[in-house]
Amino acid sequence: MEELILELKEHIIDALNLEEITPEDIDNDAPLFGDGLGLDSIDALELIVILDRYYGIKLANPAEGKAIFKSITTIAEYVVANRTK
Amino acid sequence: MGNTISITGLGIICAIGNDSGSVVDSLRSRRTGIGAMRYLQSRHVDLPVGEVKLSNDEMKEMLGIDTKLTISRTSLMGAIAIRQALESAGIESIEGKRVALISGTTVGGMDLSELQHAEMMHTNSYDYLLQGNECGRSTEEMAELLGLKGVECCTISTACSSALNSIILGSEMLKRNEVDIVIAGGSEALSRYHLNGFNTLMILDKAQCRPFDATRAGLNLGEGAAFVVLEKDKADGLAYVAGYANRCDAFHQTASSENGEGAYLAMSDALSMARIEPKDIAYINAHGTGTPNNDASESQAIIRIFGDSIPAVSSTKSFTGHTTSASGSIESVISILAMQHNFIPANLGWESSGENTIVPTMGCDDVVMDNVICNSFGFGGNDSSMVLSRYPVEHVVPEGEDYEFEVVADECVESVEELAALREYISPLESRRMGKLMKAAHLSTLRALKRAELNCPDAIVTATSRGMLDISMQFLEDISINQEELLKPTLFMQSTHNTISSAIAIRNKCYGYNTTYSQGEDSMLWAMRDAERLIATGKAATVLVIEFDESSPILAKAAEYLNVEPPKELYSRSIVLKRK
């Protein structure tokens, strides 16, 4: 799990171009959207691309992302349960 | 008569017909033009589209052009619609007349650019590579195809409200006697580029779109062109431009605000200019894309204005698909045809009432309409509305001398090295998505606004020859390399020419007039002309004008290959004009 969490953070930092943020800066359980890291709906679409590209998970409706993308931990749990690659 | 804007001619080509007669037939018989992809080459064949039912060669034949010539579909459709508009206005010659051709487009000749990009690796040929970004070229091409010598060409690129903003500009120019005849509208061909772009935003429905329906799940893209001929104080117009407004939602680059502020301001200010009450409106041709977000937001704006007495509303995108930059003129022409032929177009696909959305009309015949509203909203919250009327409506023109202006700030950014200074104004997290041109424009603008001691100018007008070139080329490459799958929404969402004007508006909450000109080297002339006009007529006391362009690795390579001077890597100039 820890390995997956680090990998996820690296993908997110890269895809969202989060300059100056390191994996250690992102709290596993802090909210990614709103008050936390401050991501928005376009970032959520990038996260959907990450799930598809690296883990073979396809989300048909962006609204599904809301629960999945709460924090790094919730994404990791979803990936473990649903990954096809 | 003193100051009326007559619509003396119209032309239209879209998924439901290649001329106004067939468009009326399709609308009245409720026949949609949306269906399986036939002309566009894309892997996403599961996405329904509203294509014009003609190949490029068939269009060239209609125009009497050699089929071997390489001409973008956007220019071909535009030329067809313009020719119809001039014929319907009874204009055989424009000799000796001051004529402006104003067209709205964002994708321009992207159909050619993407073909060339795919082949470029092998051919080293760049002839059409920039056609997609240089929107102004498509307008010039339309004028050339029709032999319209001596017309002033102008291109507006405010994403999906472009064509309505063209008609607004044309009306303003006529009011001030800058021209005798205006041909205004827009044209946009389907391209792999924007089909994939909208797909990354996950707002395309794989089924037929259902605007305002509870189960609506997105839009279907369409294509087409429509133009109107505008003349001042001409009797027997097909209809009249009664009022209009261009406002900004200042909310988000790709989403509309929950309460539809931009749409509300655009509609209410258009009504004020027309000096009529909401109850005088018989029909609203809604922007109604079919996305959950647009239709909810637009509904709120309509409810805020019309309360319990909402007129008939329909989205004709259920017939044509979302024709993006051309939608403003296509839907204006549809609204005029509806008034002329006494019918209200249906909102196809609607079955059940959604939460907080208006209930659209299923259409009706034998209805006499005096005033209608046409809504056209674009990315970045570039929201415009127009009131069209059956009878002439006098425009109030301010009396007395024009207001004059002074330049109170003028700031330039010309190199990537300077961009480090952006940190004084914007955190790295906030600028995470910005390409270099966005950063440069923010830097020059925030410096200029600081110098002018101004946070929110009354109007924002931008000028660019090639727009967000680097980002667009990256997205084209993304399409080629990844075979139209798993593309980056971050690239597409900041690839339209109006990205900068709306980003500044969103940042500083500027709800006023907001537009973007893209006419090659003349872009800045058009922007300054507009800024001066806004101040002269008292519409704005402060105007921010931003001129920007950039190079990209491909453009630099092309310049080297063609042995011409490479364009500047980066350029952004922000000027603040203030009424004296």
XYZ file of C-alpha atoms in Angstrom:
665
model
C 0.000 0.000 0.000
C 2.752 2.454 0.879
C 4.393 1.864 -2.451
C 1.121 2.495 -4.268
C 0.559 5.675 -2.276
C 3.968 7.042 -3.217
C 3.396 6.096 -6.861
C 0.001 7.805 -6.854
C 1.447 10.979 -5.389
C 4.155 11.042 -8.026
C 1.618 10.607 -10.824
C -0.539 13.379 -9.365
C 2.354 15.817 -8.917
C 3.411 15.154 -12.498
C -0.037 15.297 -14.141
C -1.193 18.363 -12.225
C 2.168 20.086 -12.534
C 2.349 20.746 -8.799
C 5.676 22.541 -8.842
C 7.443 22.731 -5.506
C 5.301 20.041 -3.899
C 6.942 16.735 -2.924
C 5.170 13.474 -2.080
C 5.988 14.087 1.607
C 4.087 17.389 1.501
C 0.821 15.638 0.699
C -0.934 14.222 3.778
C -2.467 10.844 2.929
C -5.753 11.707 4.606
C -6.049 15.437 3.930
C -8.737 16.556 1.468
C -7.401 17.054 -2.058
C -10.165 19.419 -3.141
C -11.461 22.596 -1.561
C -9.623 23.526 1.622
C -6.891 20.914 1.370
C -4.567 20.925 -1.598
C -7.066 23.161 -3.415
C -7.671 21.102 -6.534
C -10.674 21.722 -8.836
C -12.863 20.032 -11.448
C -10.193 20.064 -14.171
C -7.739 18.376 -11.794
C -10.412 15.762 -11.123
C -10.507 15.010 -14.867
C -6.718 14.581 -14.815
C -7.097 12.134 -11.910
C -9.589 10.155 -13.987
C -6.953 9.941 -16.762
C -4.386 8.682 -14.195
C -6.753 5.910 -13.032
C -7.317 4.847 -16.635
C -3.740 5.104 -17.861
C -1.928 3.396 -14.988
C -4.527 1.174 -13.384
C -6.974 0.377 -16.184
C -9.917 1.852 -14.281
C -12.505 3.648 -16.406
C -14.944 6.098 -14.838
C -17.863 6.857 -17.133
C -19.235 9.750 -15.133
C -17.035 12.468 -13.599
C -19.492 12.668 -10.676
C -18.267 9.225 -9.520
C -14.911 10.811 -8.820
C -16.188 12.883 -5.943
C -16.131 10.056 -3.381
C -13.027 8.394 -4.805
C -10.864 11.522 -4.889
C -11.444 12.646 -1.294
C -7.866 11.917 -0.270
C -4.806 9.944 -1.321
C -5.938 7.106 0.972
C -9.383 6.858 -0.630
C -7.837 6.811 -4.123
C -5.379 4.090 -3.102
C -8.168 1.978 -1.604
C -10.232 2.366 -4.778
C -7.267 1.417 -6.959
C -6.539 -1.697 -4.905
C -10.158 -2.808 -5.162
C -10.684 -2.020 -8.867
C -7.389 -2.082 -10.746
C -7.195 -4.176 -13.894
C -3.496 -3.588 -14.448
C -36.088 56.392 -38.706
C -32.922 57.287 -36.919
C -31.016 54.400 -35.548
C -32.290 50.965 -36.395
C -30.231 47.920 -37.302
C -31.979 45.933 -40.018
C -31.174 42.354 -40.807
C -31.572 42.448 -44.564
C -30.202 39.041 -45.458
C -29.346 35.688 -43.957
C -27.591 32.472 -44.870
C -27.217 29.187 -43.046
C -25.700 25.743 -43.501
C -25.803 23.173 -40.719
C -26.743 19.583 -39.912
C -30.430 20.159 -40.683
C -30.059 21.847 -44.024
C -27.835 23.582 -46.524
C -30.034 26.674 -46.789
C -32.733 28.494 -44.858
C -35.630 26.701 -46.604
C -34.437 23.232 -45.688
C -33.563 24.355 -42.159
C -37.147 25.585 -41.671
C -38.506 22.283 -43.055
C -36.380 20.228 -40.672
C -37.306 22.376 -37.687
C -41.018 22.208 -38.438
C -40.975 18.469 -39.023
C -38.824 17.925 -35.906
C -36.092 16.134 -37.835
C -32.747 16.200 -36.083
C -29.495 16.356 -38.032
C -27.500 14.572 -35.340
C -26.343 11.076 -36.197
C -23.405 8.784 -36.842
C -20.109 10.301 -37.952
C -19.688 10.319 -41.717
C -17.191 12.978 -42.757
C -15.055 13.524 -39.677
C -12.186 11.062 -39.321
C -11.962 10.058 -35.678
C -11.687 6.937 -33.577
C -14.610 8.124 -31.495
C -17.247 6.786 -33.862
C -19.496 6.086 -30.885
C -20.070 9.813 -30.451
C -23.042 11.203 -32.423
C -22.367 14.464 -34.272
C -24.340 17.083 -36.193
C -22.440 17.150 -39.475
C -23.236 19.230 -42.537
C -24.305 16.584 -45.046
C -21.802 17.526 -47.709
C -18.223 16.505 -48.402
C -15.606 19.207 -48.881
C -15.547 18.434 -52.607
C -19.315 18.844 -52.853
C -19.016 22.220 -51.132
C -16.254 23.278 -53.516
C -18.486 22.336 -56.426
C -21.315 24.407 -54.977
C -18.935 27.350 -54.805
C -17.496 26.673 -58.262
C -13.982 26.079 -56.927
C -11.380 23.609 -58.184
C -11.770 20.497 -56.020
C -7.998 20.045 -55.975
C -7.520 23.198 -53.909
C -6.865 22.711 -50.216
C -9.381 24.821 -48.311
C -10.597 24.315 -44.777
C -14.137 23.129 -44.207
C -14.678 26.157 -41.968
C -13.961 28.519 -44.878
C -16.078 26.494 -47.321
C -19.158 26.466 -45.086
C -18.634 30.125 -44.258
C -18.425 31.115 -47.917
C -21.627 29.193 -48.698
C -23.537 30.924 -45.886
C -22.170 34.376 -46.791
C -23.134 33.943 -50.429
C -26.685 33.031 -49.400
C -26.843 36.014 -47.041
C -25.770 38.479 -49.756
C -28.221 36.959 -52.232
C -31.062 37.136 -49.743
C -30.209 40.801 -49.042
C -30.307 41.453 -52.770
C -26.736 42.714 -52.760
C -25.109 42.019 -56.099
C -22.149 44.314 -55.820
C -20.364 45.883 -52.893
C -18.340 48.252 -55.017
C -18.063 51.708 -53.536
C -19.506 50.545 -50.222
C -17.689 50.274 -46.921
C -18.217 46.624 -45.993
C -17.062 44.665 -42.947
C -16.989 40.876 -42.878
C -16.979 39.812 -39.235
C -16.726 36.119 -38.488
C -16.538 34.148 -35.277
C -14.421 31.042 -35.077
C -12.136 29.262 -32.652
C -11.195 26.109 -34.482
C -10.655 27.922 -37.803
C -8.864 25.657 -40.247
C -7.957 23.097 -37.594
C -9.271 20.344 -39.887
C -6.263 21.073 -42.120
C -3.828 21.623 -39.255
C -4.532 18.253 -37.730
C -4.106 16.452 -41.041
C -0.853 18.240 -41.628
C 0.350 17.604 -38.091
C -0.212 13.892 -38.536
C 1.786 13.900 -41.780
C 4.384 16.447 -40.809
C 6.936 14.050 -39.438
C 7.310 12.671 -42.964
C 6.778 15.624 -45.230
C 8.363 18.614 -43.487
C 5.570 20.685 -44.920
C 4.019 23.440 -42.857
C 1.621 25.080 -45.284
C -1.525 24.522 -43.248
C -0.130 23.773 -39.836
C -1.106 27.117 -38.360
C -4.462 27.399 -40.108
C -6.216 26.223 -36.945
C -4.647 28.816 -34.724
C -4.664 31.736 -37.141
C -8.421 32.207 -37.000
C -8.281 35.395 -39.058
C -7.081 33.486 -42.076
C -10.370 31.624 -42.411
C -12.275 34.910 -42.618
C -9.902 36.277 -45.254
C -10.240 33.013 -47.148
C -14.040 33.323 -47.199
C -13.754 36.838 -48.650
C -11.293 35.598 -51.278
C -13.444 32.610 -52.248
C -16.366 34.957 -52.921
C -14.282 37.665 -54.572
C -15.331 40.219 -51.975
C -12.671 42.785 -52.728
C -12.056 45.652 -50.353
C -13.981 44.262 -47.398
C -12.550 44.764 -43.937
C -12.100 41.313 -42.379
C -12.430 40.850 -38.651
C -12.445 37.666 -36.603
C -13.760 37.285 -33.092
C -12.729 34.295 -31.040
C -14.616 34.067 -27.760
C -15.202 30.309 -28.005
C -18.884 29.362 -28.269
C -20.198 32.939 -28.183
C -17.944 34.108 -31.065
C -20.614 34.395 -33.760
C -23.087 36.303 -31.603
C -20.307 38.695 -30.620
C -19.663 39.219 -34.343
C -23.247 40.394 -34.822
C -22.879 42.638 -31.753
C -19.696 44.208 -33.135
C -21.313 44.723 -36.530
C -24.262 46.511 -34.921
C -21.933 48.793 -32.953
C -19.960 49.643 -36.097
C -23.155 50.512 -37.980
C -24.430 52.695 -35.153
C -21.253 54.747 -35.361
C -21.329 54.891 -39.157
C -18.001 53.117 -39.477
C -19.355 51.014 -42.349
C -22.316 50.846 -44.747
C -22.859 47.091 -44.769
C -21.920 44.422 -42.260
C -21.788 40.702 -42.990
C -21.585 39.070 -39.569
C -21.768 35.548 -38.252
C -19.488 32.607 -37.771
C -18.322 29.274 -39.078
C -16.871 26.212 -37.428
C -16.118 22.790 -38.880
C -15.922 19.689 -36.745
C -12.365 18.687 -36.006
C -10.711 15.786 -34.254
C -9.082 18.483 -32.156
C -12.141 19.833 -30.420
C -14.071 16.551 -30.466
C -11.229 15.083 -28.407
C -10.981 18.259 -26.363
C -14.630 18.165 -25.317
C -14.204 14.437 -24.724
C -11.430 15.072 -22.175
C -13.876 17.302 -20.317
C -16.298 14.347 -20.243
C -19.209 16.442 -21.467
C -20.072 14.563 -24.675
C -23.160 12.361 -24.613
C -22.873 9.027 -26.437
C -26.619 9.219 -27.042
C -28.674 11.994 -28.648
C -28.403 15.130 -26.481
C -31.394 16.049 -24.318
C -31.178 19.712 -23.329
C -32.912 20.558 -20.033
C -34.016 16.932 -19.488
C -33.536 15.341 -16.065
C -31.363 12.606 -17.631
C -29.246 14.910 -19.811
C -25.676 13.676 -19.937
C -23.816 16.087 -22.183
C -23.720 17.637 -25.613
C -23.285 16.413 -29.185
C -20.918 18.488 -31.273
C -22.140 19.926 -34.542
C -20.781 22.139 -37.295
C -21.982 24.794 -39.669
C -22.002 28.438 -40.564
C -24.514 31.266 -40.585
C -24.230 34.922 -41.518
C -26.557 37.891 -41.512
C -26.355 41.096 -43.515
C -26.836 44.155 -41.333
C -27.671 47.614 -42.633
C -28.653 50.778 -40.830
C -32.101 52.291 -41.142
C -33.172 50.025 -43.954
C -36.890 49.402 -44.288
C -38.358 45.936 -44.805
C -35.722 44.086 -42.813
C -36.252 40.367 -42.233
C -35.878 41.270 -38.546
C -34.138 43.890 -36.434
C -31.387 43.835 -33.865
C -33.086 45.397 -30.854
C -30.649 44.866 -28.006
C -27.608 42.908 -26.962
C -25.021 42.509 -24.265
C -21.705 40.767 -23.839
C -20.946 39.930 -20.197
C -18.632 37.605 -18.313
C -19.618 34.940 -15.807
C -16.139 35.328 -14.225
C -16.486 31.939 -12.582
C -14.496 29.126 -14.198
C -12.722 28.363 -17.464
C -14.990 25.419 -18.359
C -17.989 25.629 -16.018
C -20.873 28.049 -15.484
C -21.755 29.511 -12.102
C -24.611 27.988 -10.147
C -26.757 31.116 -10.283
C -25.909 31.878 -13.918
C -24.637 35.378 -13.168
C -23.042 35.973 -16.575
C -26.123 34.740 -18.428
C -28.363 36.809 -16.164
C -26.375 39.985 -16.813
C -26.240 39.339 -20.575
C -29.996 38.778 -20.884
C -31.063 41.613 -18.590
C -28.719 44.133 -20.207
C -29.876 43.061 -23.683
C -33.480 43.645 -22.568
C -32.529 47.075 -21.200
C -30.926 48.101 -24.471
C -34.045 47.000 -26.352
C -36.112 48.961 -23.803
C -38.589 46.123 -23.383
C -39.826 44.111 -20.410
C -39.313 40.367 -19.888
C -43.042 39.883 -20.604
C -42.487 41.174 -24.168
C -40.280 38.189 -25.030
C -42.149 35.402 -26.829
C -39.335 32.894 -27.187
C -35.837 32.191 -25.903
C -33.463 30.242 -28.106
C -31.374 28.935 -25.230
C -27.697 28.127 -25.277
C -28.934 24.774 -23.861
C -25.960 22.550 -24.607
C -27.339 19.518 -22.805
C -24.607 19.369 -20.170
C -25.893 19.106 -16.605
C -23.967 22.264 -15.691
C -24.953 24.636 -18.530
C -28.646 23.844 -18.498
C -28.945 24.202 -14.718
C -27.029 27.485 -14.728
C -28.913 28.938 -17.706
C -32.223 27.873 -16.132
C -31.368 29.793 -12.973
C -30.558 32.895 -15.004
C -33.857 32.609 -16.911
C -35.825 32.085 -13.689
C -34.128 35.104 -12.088
C -35.304 37.328 -14.946
C -38.653 35.880 -15.919
C -39.889 34.547 -12.567
C -43.173 32.704 -12.949
C -43.819 33.905 -16.506
C -41.142 32.143 -18.483
C -41.655 32.392 -22.257
C -41.286 29.398 -24.570
C -37.691 28.161 -24.356
C -35.952 25.640 -26.571
C -32.459 24.594 -27.435
C -32.148 23.948 -31.151
C -28.838 22.217 -30.439
C -31.068 19.138 -30.253
C -31.346 19.564 -34.059
C -27.959 20.944 -35.069
C -25.656 19.705 -32.328
C -23.511 22.276 -30.578
C -21.957 24.186 -33.448
C -19.567 25.879 -30.978
C -18.248 29.204 -32.355
C -20.924 29.286 -35.065
C -23.802 28.600 -32.680
C -24.528 32.282 -31.989
C -25.244 33.081 -35.625
C -26.816 29.709 -36.482
C -29.256 30.137 -33.605
C -29.855 33.826 -34.360
C -30.768 32.860 -37.920
C -33.015 30.061 -36.614
C -34.698 32.594 -34.287
C -35.258 35.009 -37.174
C -36.658 32.217 -39.368
C -38.993 31.199 -36.526
C -40.265 34.788 -36.258
C -40.654 35.074 -40.028
C -42.489 31.762 -40.388
C -44.542 32.019 -37.186
C -43.406 28.890 -35.396
C -41.481 27.992 -32.261
C -38.822 25.303 -32.694
C -39.089 22.256 -30.449
C -36.588 21.136 -27.847
C -36.064 17.569 -29.037
C -35.228 14.794 -26.604
C -36.840 16.331 -23.545
C -38.946 13.928 -21.497
C -38.795 14.737 -17.830
C -38.364 17.757 -15.693
C -35.036 18.078 -13.929
C -34.281 19.643 -10.582
C -33.935 23.427 -10.868
C -34.238 23.419 -14.655
C -36.835 25.141 -16.778
C -39.352 23.105 -18.779
C -38.673 23.675 -22.481
C -41.287 23.912 -25.226
C -42.181 21.012 -27.467
C -42.634 23.561 -30.229
C -45.734 25.034 -31.819
C -47.045 26.494 -35.049
C -49.143 29.552 -35.868
C -47.642 31.797 -33.279
C -46.819 35.416 -33.976
C -43.689 36.555 -32.181
C -42.509 40.150 -31.905
C -39.399 39.711 -29.784
C -37.109 36.769 -29.135
C -33.862 36.293 -27.219
C -30.919 34.289 -28.475
C -28.359 33.155 -25.888
C -24.788 32.198 -26.651
C -22.299 31.326 -23.938
C -18.674 30.344 -24.238
C -15.776 28.850 -22.309
C -14.397 31.203 -19.718
C -17.891 32.578 -19.124
C -18.015 34.708 -22.282
C -21.802 35.090 -22.203
C -23.760 37.078 -24.791
C -27.457 37.594 -25.461
C -29.331 39.326 -28.240
C -32.921 40.542 -28.569
C -34.201 40.203 -32.138
C -37.438 41.885 -33.134
C -39.996 41.689 -35.881
C -40.381 45.470 -36.015
C -37.727 48.194 -36.170
C -36.411 49.230 -32.772
C -34.655 52.569 -32.373
C -31.320 52.409 -30.598
C -30.499 55.169 -28.174
C -27.290 56.801 -29.287
C -25.632 59.083 -26.740
C -25.793 62.738 -27.654
C -22.894 65.132 -27.559
C -19.183 64.656 -27.986
C -17.447 61.291 -27.740
C -15.529 60.646 -24.564
C -11.768 60.613 -24.981
C -9.273 58.343 -23.287
C -5.769 58.364 -21.894
C -3.366 55.448 -21.451
C -2.658 55.082 -17.740
C -0.561 51.914 -17.860
C 1.410 50.035 -20.500
C 3.400 46.954 -19.458
C 5.237 44.407 -21.551
C 6.674 40.927 -20.941
C 8.920 39.575 -23.653
C 10.971 36.688 -22.303
C 10.548 33.448 -20.408
C 13.195 34.596 -17.895
C 10.922 37.407 -16.698
C 8.209 34.949 -15.691
C 9.886 34.213 -12.344
C 8.494 37.577 -11.209
C 4.934 36.232 -11.486
C 5.445 34.804 -8.002
C 4.939 38.294 -6.564
C 1.336 38.078 -7.696
C 0.370 34.410 -8.014
C 1.323 31.310 -6.014
C 2.887 28.366 -7.870
C -0.196 26.322 -6.961
C -2.479 28.843 -8.652
C -0.292 28.984 -11.758
C 0.188 25.202 -11.934
C -1.750 24.786 -15.150
C -0.589 27.899 -16.944
C 1.492 27.676 -20.075
C 4.160 30.328 -20.650
C 1.851 32.662 -22.568
C -0.775 32.571 -19.819
C 1.928 33.380 -17.288
C 3.274 36.252 -19.396
C -0.215 37.716 -19.890
C -0.932 37.504 -16.176
C 2.357 39.184 -15.347
C 1.985 42.085 -17.787
C -1.675 42.519 -16.822
C -1.256 42.410 -13.059
C 1.588 44.917 -13.340
C -0.512 47.204 -15.547
C -3.529 47.016 -13.248
C -1.302 47.797 -10.272
C 0.129 50.820 -12.031
C -3.380 51.949 -12.985
C -4.502 51.365 -9.383
C -7.357 49.331 -10.719
C -8.587 45.870 -9.823
C -11.488 45.348 -12.151
C -11.638 47.180 -15.496
C -15.109 47.774 -16.995
C -14.114 45.887 -20.139
C -11.389 43.447 -21.178
C -10.399 43.243 -24.842
C -7.623 40.954 -26.046
C -5.798 40.593 -29.351
C -3.856 37.611 -30.625
C -2.742 36.360 -33.985
C -2.281 32.702 -33.079
C -3.696 32.401 -29.575
C -2.447 29.672 -27.273
C -0.167 28.198 -29.904
C 2.180 26.142 -27.753
C -0.627 24.503 -25.765
C -2.628 23.820 -28.975
C 0.365 22.180 -30.621
C 0.941 20.078 -27.506
C -2.660 18.936 -27.621
C -2.368 18.071 -31.340
C 0.690 16.032 -30.487
C -1.136 14.384 -27.591
C -3.888 13.368 -30.068
C -1.358 11.890 -32.520
C 0.808 10.084 -29.979
C -1.958 8.717 -27.797
C -4.297 7.918 -30.705
C -7.174 10.022 -29.349
C -7.186 8.264 -25.965
C -6.225 9.434 -22.461
C -5.607 13.033 -23.464
C -4.973 15.884 -21.076
C -7.969 18.132 -20.266
C -5.502 20.653 -18.833
C -4.186 21.312 -22.338
C -7.563 21.672 -24.026
C -9.158 23.878 -21.369
C -6.603 26.623 -21.985
C -6.296 26.292 -25.736
C -9.021 28.697 -26.880
C -8.038 32.221 -27.917
C -10.214 33.775 -25.196
C -8.463 31.876 -22.403
C -6.505 34.913 -21.258
C -9.315 37.481 -21.363
C -11.531 35.174 -19.328
C -8.792 34.029 -16.927
C -8.146 37.646 -15.941
C -11.892 38.226 -15.579
C -12.239 35.113 -13.415
C -9.283 36.110 -11.252
C -10.420 39.693 -10.623
C -14.174 39.081 -10.831
C -14.814 41.299 -13.868
C -18.382 40.713 -15.034
C -18.274 43.313 -17.815
C -17.692 43.233 -21.566
C -15.074 40.668 -22.552
C -13.901 39.863 -26.051
C -10.998 38.569 -28.150
C -9.883 39.522 -31.652
C -7.786 37.240 -33.829
C -7.044 38.864 -37.160
C -3.340 38.295 -37.802
C -1.317 41.490 -37.594
C -4.502 43.556 -37.427
C -5.681 41.932 -34.185
C -4.423 44.780 -32.005
C -5.902 47.420 -34.328
C -9.331 45.828 -33.921
C -8.895 45.560 -30.158
C -7.881 49.216 -29.825
C -10.726 50.268 -32.083
C -13.137 48.414 -29.812
C -11.575 49.891 -26.665
C -11.856 53.414 -28.079
C -15.453 52.772 -29.099
C -16.350 51.427 -25.641
C -14.964 54.569 -24.031
C -16.276 56.997 -26.668
C -19.849 55.722 -26.280
C -19.715 55.698 -22.487
C -20.034 51.905 -22.272
C -16.814 51.663 -20.267
C -14.734 54.108 -18.259
C -11.764 51.754 -18.012
C -10.655 49.173 -20.564
C -7.860 46.626 -20.257
C -6.351 45.683 -23.616
C -3.969 42.726 -23.801
C -1.981 41.816 -26.897
C -0.253 38.440 -26.778
C 1.417 35.834 -28.958
C 4.036 33.155 -28.636
C 6.137 30.775 -30.623
C 6.325 27.017 -30.185
C 9.012 24.464 -31.056
C 7.079 23.532 -34.210
C 6.704 27.140 -35.326
C 10.407 27.770 -34.725
C 11.248 24.675 -36.772
C 8.910 25.798 -39.546
C 10.531 29.246 -39.631
C 13.944 27.662 -39.948
C 12.741 25.376 -42.719
C 11.080 28.235 -44.595
C 14.109 30.447 -43.984
C 12.091 33.272 -42.438
C 12.690 35.180 -39.249
C 11.400 33.149 -36.299
C 8.501 34.699 -34.398
C 9.061 36.047 -30.900
C 9.222 33.327 -28.289
C 6.908 35.259 -26.004
C 5.101 38.577 -26.074
C 2.448 40.066 -23.880
C 1.531 43.723 -23.609
C -1.168 45.022 -21.279
C -2.548 48.531 -21.619
C -5.088 50.259 -19.411
C -7.206 52.956 -21.040
C -9.167 55.387 -18.940
C -11.865 57.881 -19.851
C -10.586 61.458 -19.606
